[in-house]
Amino acid sequence: MIPQSAVSGSFRSWAALTMAAAILLGGCSLTPAYQRPAYQLPRTLGELYPQQAAKQQDSAESLSAPEAQFLRRLSPNRDLSPLVIQALAHNADFRLTTLQVAQAHAQYGIEQSQRWPQLGLSVQDNRQQFHDPTLQARYGEHVAVASVGITDFDFDFFGRLAALSDAAREHYLASSYGQQAARGALIAEVLRAYASERAAAEVLAQWQAIDVNSAELLRIAVHQQQVGLISDDALNDQQHQADQAHANALQASVDHYAAIRALQLVTGYTTLPAEGSLEELLATDGPQDQWRSSDSKVLLQRPDIQQAEAELRAANADIGAARAAFFPSISLSTSLGTASNSLRGLFDAGTQLWTFVPQLTLPIFDGGRNQANLSLAQLRKQACIADYEKAIQSAFREVADALDAHTPLLEREQSEKAQAEREQERIRRMTARTAEGWEDRSALLVERIQAAHAQLDAIQAGQNLVLNRIALFQAFYGVQPTPSI
């Protein structure tokens, strides 16, 4: 019989050791130290550019052949690829899609690992002691066990784990296609922002010229009113026109700043050079009419449609997993090791231990949970079918609308450009006549204002045509062979 004092002392020792271990382990933390992410913004709210250029992140981003080809055709005289690559490396939305792909890949690895046995090492030291000597003699025990084995391995006879793995793989593929679609959308957004910023800069220049000419007309009108050549009403009308021109110039400046910030936002808010012109983006011909005769099935190659189809396949696999839940599951736990009544003799001869625990689980009553899960999986598949059909219809509409809009936009751009050139030619003739004294300077200023308005119309028409070409690029993104846009 074990003395009670010995039992009590041993119990206190183990309790103290257990508490000390809990305190030590509780003080350990594997959480990494938090550091606020670096960000790049202008120093004040009124500034446009950061004080220093953002530190370039390590990125292996490069342009594909169709992407590089489109950029060369869109802007033959200026390389826009650095701007696009910069956006792919710094844009937060695109980096988020990249991380989502990595997360989906990791989740697929988790689901795939469930189909394989999980081998683990276990070491235990089980003690059960009582203060009562009688109970201690009858129920007290001390068993040390060390084993290597498999726990709860599901044989997956009905394919539940396989279906879950297939669903995870399709979700991963869907996220990958989603990243490609996001890439095309980002490139198109960068080009739209660039074209809008260049157009806003040219609009600002024209309104500033109108503001200057209107102010000069107002000065002349004031002098004419003072000598009695015009009435007060005429002067007031000229004052109103000058005020409107000045207000429009200020608004054009605000619009240009907003366009710069929009371009900075999609490229990670790094310092951007203000260069290039909208005219450079109109140097090549646009799409051809024979595209309309192309087979509409080529749109099935678009990443967003492939993403919707992958999600549909994942939903179909989920139905298989939901159906398998109605059938029995057979699992196995087994281990091989040693057991002893003390740690000291754990690996002595004759201490071998083998356990074999098969288990069969048959669902009998679950309150309708399995049926509800199956119904939910089937409804999700129907929703994915609707999303897939919607993606196809949206893709067809995007392409058709962009193709339909191209010819009218091209004709309008050519018409407005020709009108602006005619106005400039008339300004040159009037300037020469004014220099010879054959024309009044006021008439020349009025013609300059009219020519600036004609140039504003040409800028708007050119911007619309460029945006149409970018929309076609995005509509055909991922389609092989890529049309020469």
Short mmCIF file of C-alpha atoms in Angstrom, two decimals:
data_model
loop_
_atom_site.label_atom_id
_atom_site.label_comp_id
_atom_site.label_asym_id
_atom_site.label_seq_id
_atom_site.Cartn_x
_atom_site.Cartn_y
_atom_site.Cartn_z
CA MET A 1 0.00 0.00 0.00
CA ILE A 2 1.31 3.46 -0.94
CA PRO A 3 1.54 5.90 1.97
CA GLN A 4 -0.93 8.75 1.72
CA SER A 5 1.77 11.33 2.32
CA ALA A 6 3.72 10.03 -0.65
CA VAL A 7 0.66 10.11 -2.86
CA SER A 8 -0.20 13.61 -1.72
CA GLY A 9 3.35 14.85 -2.26
CA SER A 10 3.56 13.31 -5.72
CA PHE A 11 0.19 14.83 -6.64
CA ARG A 12 1.32 18.27 -5.51
CA SER A 13 4.52 17.94 -7.51
CA TRP A 14 2.67 17.02 -10.69
CA ALA A 15 0.13 19.79 -10.15
CA ALA A 16 2.89 22.33 -9.67
CA LEU A 17 4.72 21.06 -12.77
CA THR A 18 1.54 21.19 -14.82
CA MET A 19 0.75 24.74 -13.70
CA ALA A 20 4.31 25.90 -14.43
CA ALA A 21 4.16 24.38 -17.92
CA ALA A 22 0.80 26.06 -18.59
CA ILE A 23 2.18 29.44 -17.49
CA LEU A 24 5.27 29.09 -19.67
CA LEU A 25 3.33 27.97 -22.73
CA GLY A 26 0.71 30.66 -22.19
CA GLY A 27 3.44 33.30 -22.27
CA CYS A 28 4.64 32.17 -25.71
CA SER A 29 3.12 33.85 -28.78
CA LEU A 30 3.72 32.97 -32.41
CA THR A 31 1.82 36.03 -33.67
CA PRO A 32 4.15 38.22 -35.75
CA ALA A 33 4.73 41.78 -34.61
CA TYR A 34 2.28 44.18 -36.26
CA GLN A 35 3.71 46.81 -38.56
CA ARG A 36 1.58 49.39 -40.30
CA PRO A 37 1.87 48.95 -44.08
CA ALA A 38 3.74 51.66 -45.95
CA TYR A 39 1.64 53.91 -48.14
CA GLN A 40 2.36 56.61 -50.69
CA LEU A 41 0.33 59.82 -50.80
CA PRO A 42 1.06 63.50 -51.37
CA ARG A 43 2.17 65.36 -48.25
CA THR A 44 -0.90 67.62 -48.18
CA LEU A 45 -4.43 67.33 -49.54
CA GLY A 46 -3.76 70.14 -51.99
CA GLU A 47 -0.77 68.54 -53.69
CA LEU A 48 -0.90 66.23 -56.70
CA TYR A 49 2.26 64.18 -56.48
CA PRO A 50 4.04 62.44 -53.59
CA GLN A 51 7.22 64.06 -52.33
CA GLN A 52 9.19 60.95 -53.23
CA ALA A 53 8.51 58.22 -55.74
CA ALA A 54 7.10 55.06 -54.22
CA LYS A 55 9.52 52.24 -53.63
CA GLN A 56 9.14 49.74 -56.41
CA GLN A 57 7.91 46.36 -55.25
CA ASP A 58 9.49 43.17 -56.46
CA SER A 59 7.19 42.04 -59.22
CA ALA A 60 7.52 39.61 -62.05
CA GLU A 61 4.66 41.25 -63.95
CA SER A 62 5.18 41.45 -67.68
CA LEU A 63 2.88 42.05 -70.60
CA SER A 64 1.61 39.26 -72.80
CA ALA A 65 2.05 39.43 -76.56
CA PRO A 66 -1.57 40.56 -77.24
CA GLU A 67 -1.33 43.21 -74.51
CA ALA A 68 1.95 44.58 -75.85
CA GLN A 69 0.61 44.52 -79.40
CA PHE A 70 -2.47 46.52 -78.46
CA LEU A 71 -0.40 49.13 -76.62
CA ARG A 72 1.87 49.54 -79.66
CA ARG A 73 -1.12 49.97 -81.95
CA LEU A 74 -2.87 52.35 -79.56
CA SER A 75 0.19 54.55 -79.07
CA PRO A 76 2.86 53.93 -81.75
CA ASN A 77 4.95 56.95 -80.78
CA ARG A 78 4.94 56.55 -77.00
CA ASP A 79 5.54 53.39 -74.98
CA LEU A 80 2.70 52.96 -72.48
CA SER A 81 3.87 49.56 -71.23
CA PRO A 82 5.81 50.98 -68.20
CA LEU A 83 2.62 52.69 -67.03
CA VAL A 84 0.62 49.48 -67.32
CA ILE A 85 3.30 47.34 -65.66
CA GLN A 86 3.50 49.87 -62.84
CA ALA A 87 -0.26 49.54 -62.32
CA LEU A 88 -0.07 45.72 -62.30
CA ALA A 89 2.61 45.91 -59.60
CA HIS A 90 1.05 48.59 -57.40
CA ASN A 91 -2.71 48.51 -57.85
CA ALA A 92 -4.30 47.30 -54.61
CA ASP A 93 -7.34 45.72 -56.29
CA PHE A 94 -5.21 43.60 -58.61
CA ARG A 95 -2.89 42.54 -55.80
CA LEU A 96 -6.00 41.50 -53.88
CA THR A 97 -7.10 39.23 -56.74
CA THR A 98 -3.62 37.69 -56.78
CA LEU A 99 -3.87 36.96 -53.08
CA GLN A 100 -7.33 35.48 -53.56
CA VAL A 101 -5.90 33.07 -56.13
CA ALA A 102 -3.20 32.05 -53.65
CA GLN A 103 -5.85 31.54 -50.96
CA ALA A 104 -7.95 29.37 -53.28
CA HIS A 105 -4.86 27.32 -54.13
CA ALA A 106 -4.13 26.82 -50.44
CA GLN A 107 -7.73 25.80 -49.79
CA TYR A 108 -7.50 23.28 -52.62
CA GLY A 109 -4.38 21.84 -50.98
CA ILE A 110 -6.27 21.50 -47.69
CA GLU A 111 -9.17 19.64 -49.33
CA GLN A 112 -6.81 17.43 -51.32
CA SER A 113 -4.89 16.47 -48.18
CA GLN A 114 -8.09 15.14 -46.58
CA ARG A 115 -8.05 12.24 -49.03
CA TRP A 116 -4.75 10.90 -47.66
CA PRO A 117 -4.00 9.28 -44.28
CA GLN A 118 -2.67 11.68 -41.68
CA LEU A 119 0.29 10.15 -39.84
CA GLY A 120 1.07 11.53 -36.38
CA LEU A 121 3.24 10.92 -33.34
CA SER A 122 1.65 10.78 -29.90
CA VAL A 123 3.37 10.60 -26.48
CA GLN A 124 1.21 10.42 -23.34
CA ASP A 125 1.83 9.95 -19.64
CA ASN A 126 -1.48 9.15 -17.94
CA ARG A 127 -1.64 9.30 -14.13
CA GLN A 128 -4.64 8.74 -11.88
CA GLN A 129 -4.10 9.04 -8.12
CA PHE A 130 -6.43 9.15 -5.10
CA HIS A 131 -5.94 10.40 -1.55
CA ASP A 132 -7.88 7.42 -0.25
CA PRO A 133 -5.43 4.49 -0.01
CA THR A 134 -8.21 2.00 -0.82
CA LEU A 135 -9.22 3.81 -4.01
CA GLN A 136 -5.61 4.35 -4.93
CA ALA A 137 -4.88 0.64 -4.60
CA ARG A 138 -7.90 -0.26 -6.73
CA TYR A 139 -8.07 2.51 -9.34
CA GLY A 140 -4.74 4.27 -9.28
CA GLU A 141 -2.73 3.93 -12.48
CA HIS A 142 0.31 5.23 -14.27
CA VAL A 143 0.63 4.43 -17.99
CA ALA A 144 3.11 5.95 -20.41
CA VAL A 145 2.36 5.51 -24.13
CA ALA A 146 4.32 6.46 -27.25
CA SER A 147 2.78 5.63 -30.63
CA VAL A 148 2.77 6.48 -34.32
CA GLY A 149 -0.44 6.02 -36.21
CA ILE A 150 -3.37 7.17 -38.32
CA THR A 151 -6.43 8.84 -36.83
CA ASP A 152 -9.90 8.96 -38.36
CA PHE A 153 -8.90 8.13 -41.93
CA ASP A 154 -12.02 8.20 -44.12
CA PHE A 155 -11.99 5.60 -46.90
CA ASP A 156 -14.39 7.80 -48.92
CA PHE A 157 -16.24 4.92 -50.55
CA PHE A 158 -18.97 7.25 -51.80
CA GLY A 159 -16.73 10.06 -53.07
CA ARG A 160 -17.58 12.82 -50.60
CA LEU A 161 -13.97 13.90 -50.09
CA ALA A 162 -13.24 13.55 -53.80
CA ALA A 163 -16.20 15.80 -54.60
CA LEU A 164 -15.05 18.40 -52.07
CA SER A 165 -11.56 18.28 -53.57
CA ASP A 166 -12.95 18.73 -57.08
CA ALA A 167 -15.03 21.69 -55.89
CA ALA A 168 -11.97 23.29 -54.30
CA ARG A 169 -9.99 22.79 -57.52
CA GLU A 170 -12.72 24.46 -59.57
CA HIS A 171 -12.90 27.35 -57.12
CA TYR A 172 -9.15 27.75 -57.55
CA LEU A 173 -9.49 27.73 -61.33
CA ALA A 174 -12.35 30.22 -61.08
CA SER A 175 -10.23 32.57 -58.99
CA SER A 176 -7.42 32.22 -61.53
CA TYR A 177 -9.76 33.13 -64.38
CA GLY A 178 -11.08 35.96 -62.23
CA GLN A 179 -7.55 37.27 -61.86
CA GLN A 180 -7.13 37.25 -65.64
CA ALA A 181 -10.40 39.14 -66.06
CA ALA A 182 -9.29 41.62 -63.39
CA ARG A 183 -5.98 42.05 -65.22
CA GLY A 184 -7.74 42.94 -68.46
CA ALA A 185 -10.09 45.30 -66.63
CA LEU A 186 -7.14 46.99 -64.89
CA ILE A 187 -5.21 47.48 -68.12
CA ALA A 188 -8.30 48.96 -69.73
CA GLU A 189 -8.88 51.20 -66.71
CA VAL A 190 -5.28 52.46 -66.80
CA LEU A 191 -5.60 53.31 -70.48
CA ARG A 192 -8.96 54.98 -69.93
CA ALA A 193 -7.52 57.02 -67.08
CA TYR A 194 -4.50 57.97 -69.19
CA ALA A 195 -6.68 59.01 -72.15
CA SER A 196 -9.00 60.97 -69.85
CA GLU A 197 -6.06 62.75 -68.21
CA ARG A 198 -4.56 63.70 -71.58
CA ALA A 199 -7.95 64.89 -72.82
CA ALA A 200 -8.51 66.88 -69.62
CA ALA A 201 -5.11 68.54 -70.06
CA GLU A 202 -5.98 69.58 -73.61
CA VAL A 203 -9.43 70.78 -72.55
CA LEU A 204 -7.80 72.86 -69.83
CA ALA A 205 -5.45 74.45 -72.35
CA GLN A 206 -8.38 75.40 -74.61
CA TRP A 207 -10.45 76.88 -71.77
CA GLN A 208 -7.46 78.86 -70.55
CA ALA A 209 -7.09 80.26 -74.06
CA ILE A 210 -10.81 81.09 -74.13
CA ASP A 211 -10.44 82.76 -70.73
CA VAL A 212 -7.55 84.91 -71.96
CA ASN A 213 -9.34 85.92 -75.17
CA SER A 214 -12.58 86.66 -73.28
CA ALA A 215 -10.70 88.84 -70.82
CA GLU A 216 -9.13 90.71 -73.73
CA LEU A 217 -12.57 91.18 -75.34
CA LEU A 218 -13.86 92.50 -72.02
CA ARG A 219 -11.00 95.00 -71.83
CA ILE A 220 -11.80 96.21 -75.34
CA ALA A 221 -15.52 96.41 -74.51
CA VAL A 222 -14.79 98.50 -71.41
CA HIS A 223 -12.80 100.95 -73.53
CA GLN A 224 -15.56 101.06 -76.18
CA GLN A 225 -18.20 101.72 -73.53
CA GLN A 226 -16.15 104.54 -72.10
CA VAL A 227 -16.02 106.29 -75.50
CA GLY A 228 -19.67 105.58 -76.22
CA LEU A 229 -19.31 102.97 -78.93
CA ILE A 230 -21.32 100.27 -77.11
CA SER A 231 -24.10 100.36 -74.56
CA ASP A 232 -24.01 99.28 -70.93
CA ASP A 233 -26.09 96.22 -71.81
CA ALA A 234 -23.49 95.13 -74.38
CA LEU A 235 -20.75 95.59 -71.81
CA ASN A 236 -22.70 93.59 -69.23
CA ASP A 237 -23.20 90.82 -71.77
CA GLN A 238 -19.47 90.74 -72.47
CA GLN A 239 -18.78 90.74 -68.73
CA HIS A 240 -21.08 87.72 -68.32
CA GLN A 241 -19.31 85.85 -71.11
CA ALA A 242 -15.91 86.60 -69.59
CA ASP A 243 -17.08 85.41 -66.16
CA GLN A 244 -18.41 82.18 -67.65
CA ALA A 245 -15.16 81.59 -69.53
CA HIS A 246 -13.16 82.12 -66.34
CA ALA A 247 -15.43 79.78 -64.35
CA ASN A 248 -15.12 77.13 -67.06
CA ALA A 249 -11.34 77.46 -67.00
CA LEU A 250 -11.33 76.94 -63.23
CA GLN A 251 -13.61 73.91 -63.57
CA ALA A 252 -11.36 72.50 -66.30
CA SER A 253 -8.42 72.83 -63.93
CA VAL A 254 -10.35 70.95 -61.23
CA ASP A 255 -11.30 68.25 -63.75
CA HIS A 256 -7.68 67.88 -64.79
CA TYR A 257 -6.54 67.45 -61.19
CA ALA A 258 -9.26 64.84 -60.69
CA ALA A 259 -8.11 62.99 -63.82
CA ILE A 260 -4.53 62.98 -62.53
CA ARG A 261 -5.64 61.55 -59.19
CA ALA A 262 -7.73 58.90 -60.95
CA LEU A 263 -4.68 57.84 -62.95
CA GLN A 264 -2.56 57.83 -59.81
CA LEU A 265 -5.10 55.69 -57.99
CA VAL A 266 -5.07 52.85 -60.52
CA THR A 267 -1.26 52.90 -60.69
CA GLY A 268 -0.66 52.85 -56.95
CA TYR A 269 -0.41 56.62 -56.44
CA THR A 270 3.16 56.85 -57.70
CA THR A 271 4.60 59.91 -59.41
CA LEU A 272 3.36 60.10 -62.99
CA PRO A 273 4.87 62.17 -65.78
CA ALA A 274 2.43 64.41 -67.64
CA GLU A 275 3.36 63.71 -71.25
CA GLY A 276 1.89 62.57 -74.50
CA SER A 277 -1.17 63.80 -76.33
CA LEU A 278 -4.59 62.48 -77.17
CA GLU A 279 -3.74 62.75 -80.87
CA GLU A 280 -1.09 60.04 -80.45
CA LEU A 281 -3.79 57.57 -79.42
CA LEU A 282 -5.64 58.14 -82.71
CA ALA A 283 -2.71 57.42 -85.00
CA THR A 284 -3.89 54.01 -86.25
CA ASP A 285 -7.06 52.61 -87.71
CA GLY A 286 -9.60 50.93 -85.50
CA PRO A 287 -11.55 47.69 -85.87
CA GLN A 288 -12.75 46.26 -89.14
CA ASP A 289 -16.26 45.37 -90.20
CA GLN A 290 -15.37 41.70 -90.80
CA TRP A 291 -15.31 41.16 -87.05
CA ARG A 292 -19.09 41.08 -87.17
CA SER A 293 -18.97 37.84 -89.15
CA SER A 294 -16.83 36.08 -86.52
CA ASP A 295 -18.32 33.12 -84.68
CA SER A 296 -19.79 34.31 -81.39
CA LYS A 297 -18.48 31.14 -79.69
CA VAL A 298 -15.03 32.74 -79.53
CA LEU A 299 -16.35 34.75 -76.60
CA LEU A 300 -16.40 31.56 -74.53
CA GLN A 301 -12.64 32.04 -74.21
CA ARG A 302 -13.10 35.22 -72.18
CA PRO A 303 -11.77 34.85 -68.62
CA ASP A 304 -14.99 36.03 -66.99
CA ILE A 305 -17.01 33.38 -68.85
CA GLN A 306 -14.50 30.68 -67.97
CA GLN A 307 -14.66 31.86 -64.36
CA ALA A 308 -18.45 31.48 -64.35
CA GLU A 309 -18.15 28.00 -65.89
CA ALA A 310 -15.58 26.93 -63.28
CA GLU A 311 -17.91 28.09 -60.52
CA LEU A 312 -20.67 26.05 -62.16
CA ARG A 313 -18.47 22.94 -62.14
CA ALA A 314 -17.66 23.57 -58.47
CA ALA A 315 -21.37 23.79 -57.65
CA ASN A 316 -21.94 20.53 -59.52
CA ALA A 317 -19.22 18.83 -57.44
CA ASP A 318 -20.84 20.16 -54.25
CA ILE A 319 -23.99 18.24 -55.19
CA GLY A 320 -21.95 15.03 -55.23
CA ALA A 321 -20.59 15.79 -51.76
CA ALA A 322 -24.10 16.53 -50.46
CA ARG A 323 -25.44 13.26 -51.88
CA ALA A 324 -22.58 11.25 -50.35
CA ALA A 325 -23.57 12.54 -46.91
CA PHE A 326 -26.65 10.27 -47.05
CA PHE A 327 -24.50 7.12 -47.14
CA PRO A 328 -22.40 5.50 -44.40
CA SER A 329 -18.87 6.69 -43.74
CA ILE A 330 -16.15 4.24 -42.77
CA SER A 331 -13.10 5.53 -40.94
CA LEU A 332 -10.09 3.89 -39.35
CA SER A 333 -7.80 4.83 -36.49
CA THR A 334 -4.74 2.69 -35.92
CA SER A 335 -1.41 3.13 -34.18
CA LEU A 336 1.75 1.24 -33.36
CA GLY A 337 3.92 2.03 -30.35
CA THR A 338 4.91 1.10 -26.81
CA ALA A 339 3.23 1.28 -23.40
CA SER A 340 4.62 1.00 -19.89
CA ASN A 341 3.72 1.83 -16.32
CA SER A 342 6.52 4.40 -16.25
CA LEU A 343 8.45 6.57 -18.67
CA ARG A 344 11.65 4.80 -17.65
CA GLY A 345 10.52 1.44 -19.03
CA LEU A 346 8.66 2.79 -22.06
CA PHE A 347 10.99 1.25 -24.64
CA ASP A 348 11.86 -1.97 -22.82
CA ALA A 349 11.27 -5.36 -24.39
CA GLY A 350 7.68 -6.57 -24.33
CA THR A 351 6.09 -3.10 -24.23
CA GLN A 352 4.84 -3.08 -27.83
CA LEU A 353 1.34 -1.69 -28.37
CA TRP A 354 -0.98 -1.92 -31.39
CA THR A 355 -4.44 -0.41 -31.70
CA PHE A 356 -6.96 -0.95 -34.49
CA VAL A 357 -10.25 0.98 -34.32
CA PRO A 358 -12.50 0.80 -37.42
CA GLN A 359 -15.67 2.88 -37.26
CA LEU A 360 -18.82 2.94 -39.37
CA THR A 361 -21.20 5.89 -39.11
CA LEU A 362 -24.66 5.65 -40.65
CA PRO A 363 -26.91 8.72 -40.59
CA ILE A 364 -30.37 7.79 -39.27
CA PHE A 365 -31.96 11.03 -38.12
CA ASP A 366 -30.44 14.48 -38.58
CA GLY A 367 -33.52 16.69 -38.53
CA GLY A 368 -33.44 17.10 -42.33
CA ARG A 369 -29.96 18.63 -42.41
CA ASN A 370 -28.58 16.39 -45.18
CA GLN A 371 -31.65 16.96 -47.35
CA ALA A 372 -31.42 20.70 -46.78
CA ASN A 373 -27.73 20.65 -47.73
CA LEU A 374 -28.56 18.77 -50.93
CA SER A 375 -31.35 21.20 -51.80
CA LEU A 376 -29.02 24.13 -51.11
CA ALA A 377 -26.32 22.65 -53.37
CA GLN A 378 -28.84 22.14 -56.18
CA LEU A 379 -30.13 25.70 -55.83
CA ARG A 380 -26.57 27.04 -55.90
CA LYS A 381 -25.97 25.15 -59.13
CA GLN A 382 -29.08 26.74 -60.63
CA ALA A 383 -27.77 30.15 -59.56
CA CYS A 384 -24.39 29.39 -61.16
CA ILE A 385 -26.16 28.41 -64.38
CA ALA A 386 -27.90 31.78 -64.36
CA ASP A 387 -24.58 33.55 -63.72
CA TYR A 388 -22.98 31.62 -66.58
CA GLU A 389 -25.76 32.59 -68.98
CA LYS A 390 -25.57 36.18 -67.79
CA ALA A 391 -21.80 36.28 -68.35
CA ILE A 392 -22.22 35.06 -71.94
CA GLN A 393 -25.01 37.54 -72.68
CA SER A 394 -23.05 40.43 -71.13
CA ALA A 395 -19.95 39.55 -73.15
CA PHE A 396 -21.94 39.47 -76.39
CA ARG A 397 -23.57 42.79 -75.58
CA GLU A 398 -20.23 44.45 -74.73
CA VAL A 399 -18.70 43.38 -78.04
CA ALA A 400 -21.77 44.22 -80.11
CA ASP A 401 -22.22 47.65 -78.50
CA ALA A 402 -18.56 48.53 -78.96
CA LEU A 403 -18.60 47.43 -82.61
CA ASP A 404 -21.81 49.34 -83.32
CA ALA A 405 -20.46 52.50 -81.73
CA HIS A 406 -17.13 52.46 -83.53
CA THR A 407 -18.19 53.64 -87.00
CA PRO A 408 -20.31 56.62 -85.82
CA LEU A 409 -17.58 57.65 -83.37
CA LEU A 410 -14.92 57.41 -86.07
CA GLU A 411 -16.96 59.52 -88.50
CA ARG A 412 -17.71 62.11 -85.83
CA GLU A 413 -14.04 62.30 -84.83
CA GLN A 414 -13.00 62.83 -88.43
CA SER A 415 -15.71 65.46 -88.92
CA GLU A 416 -14.88 67.39 -85.75
CA LYS A 417 -11.17 67.20 -86.50
CA ALA A 418 -11.74 68.57 -90.01
CA GLN A 419 -13.90 71.38 -88.65
CA ALA A 420 -11.23 72.29 -86.08
CA GLU A 421 -8.60 72.35 -88.82
CA ARG A 422 -10.80 74.64 -90.93
CA GLU A 423 -11.23 76.96 -87.96
CA GLN A 424 -7.48 77.07 -87.43
CA GLU A 425 -6.93 77.87 -91.09
CA ARG A 426 -9.44 80.71 -90.87
CA ILE A 427 -7.67 82.01 -87.74
CA ARG A 428 -4.41 82.08 -89.64
CA ARG A 429 -5.98 84.12 -92.45
CA MET A 430 -7.69 86.52 -90.03
CA THR A 431 -4.44 86.96 -88.08
CA ALA A 432 -2.68 87.95 -91.27
CA ARG A 433 -5.44 90.42 -92.21
CA THR A 434 -5.48 91.87 -88.68
CA ALA A 435 -1.75 92.40 -88.84
CA GLU A 436 -2.26 94.35 -92.08
CA GLY A 437 -5.04 96.40 -90.45
CA TRP A 438 -7.84 94.93 -92.55
CA GLU A 439 -9.62 93.21 -89.68
CA ASP A 440 -10.70 94.41 -86.27
CA ARG A 441 -8.91 92.74 -83.34
CA SER A 442 -12.22 92.08 -81.61
CA ALA A 443 -13.37 89.96 -84.55
CA LEU A 444 -10.12 87.99 -84.37
CA LEU A 445 -10.63 87.31 -80.67
CA VAL A 446 -14.19 86.12 -81.32
CA GLU A 447 -12.95 83.78 -84.02
CA ARG A 448 -10.26 82.44 -81.69
CA ILE A 449 -12.92 81.64 -79.10
CA GLN A 450 -15.04 79.88 -81.72
CA ALA A 451 -11.99 77.92 -82.91
CA ALA A 452 -11.27 76.87 -79.31
CA HIS A 453 -14.83 75.61 -78.94
CA ALA A 454 -14.42 73.65 -82.17
CA GLN A 455 -11.22 72.18 -80.77
CA LEU A 456 -13.07 71.22 -77.59
CA ASP A 457 -15.59 69.29 -79.69
CA ALA A 458 -12.75 67.57 -81.53
CA ILE A 459 -11.08 66.61 -78.25
CA GLN A 460 -14.33 65.13 -76.95
CA ALA A 461 -14.87 63.18 -80.16
CA GLY A 462 -11.30 61.90 -80.10
CA GLN A 463 -11.58 60.85 -76.47
CA ASN A 464 -14.80 58.93 -77.20
CA LEU A 465 -13.11 57.10 -80.08
CA VAL A 466 -10.11 56.15 -77.95
CA LEU A 467 -12.38 54.91 -75.17
CA ASN A 468 -14.26 52.84 -77.74
CA ARG A 469 -11.04 51.12 -78.84
CA ILE A 470 -10.15 50.44 -75.20
CA ALA A 471 -13.63 49.00 -74.64
CA LEU A 472 -13.09 46.67 -77.61
CA PHE A 473 -9.74 45.59 -76.16
CA GLN A 474 -11.41 44.72 -72.86
CA ALA A 475 -14.31 42.98 -74.61
CA PHE A 476 -11.94 40.73 -76.58
CA TYR A 477 -9.43 40.26 -73.75
CA GLY A 478 -8.35 36.64 -73.50
CA VAL A 479 -9.85 35.69 -76.85
CA GLN A 480 -7.48 33.88 -79.22
CA PRO A 481 -6.65 34.92 -81.82
CA THR A 482 -6.93 38.47 -80.49
CA PRO A 483 -8.39 40.89 -83.09
CA SER A 484 -6.13 43.71 -84.24
CA ILE A 485 -7.83 46.52 -82.37
#
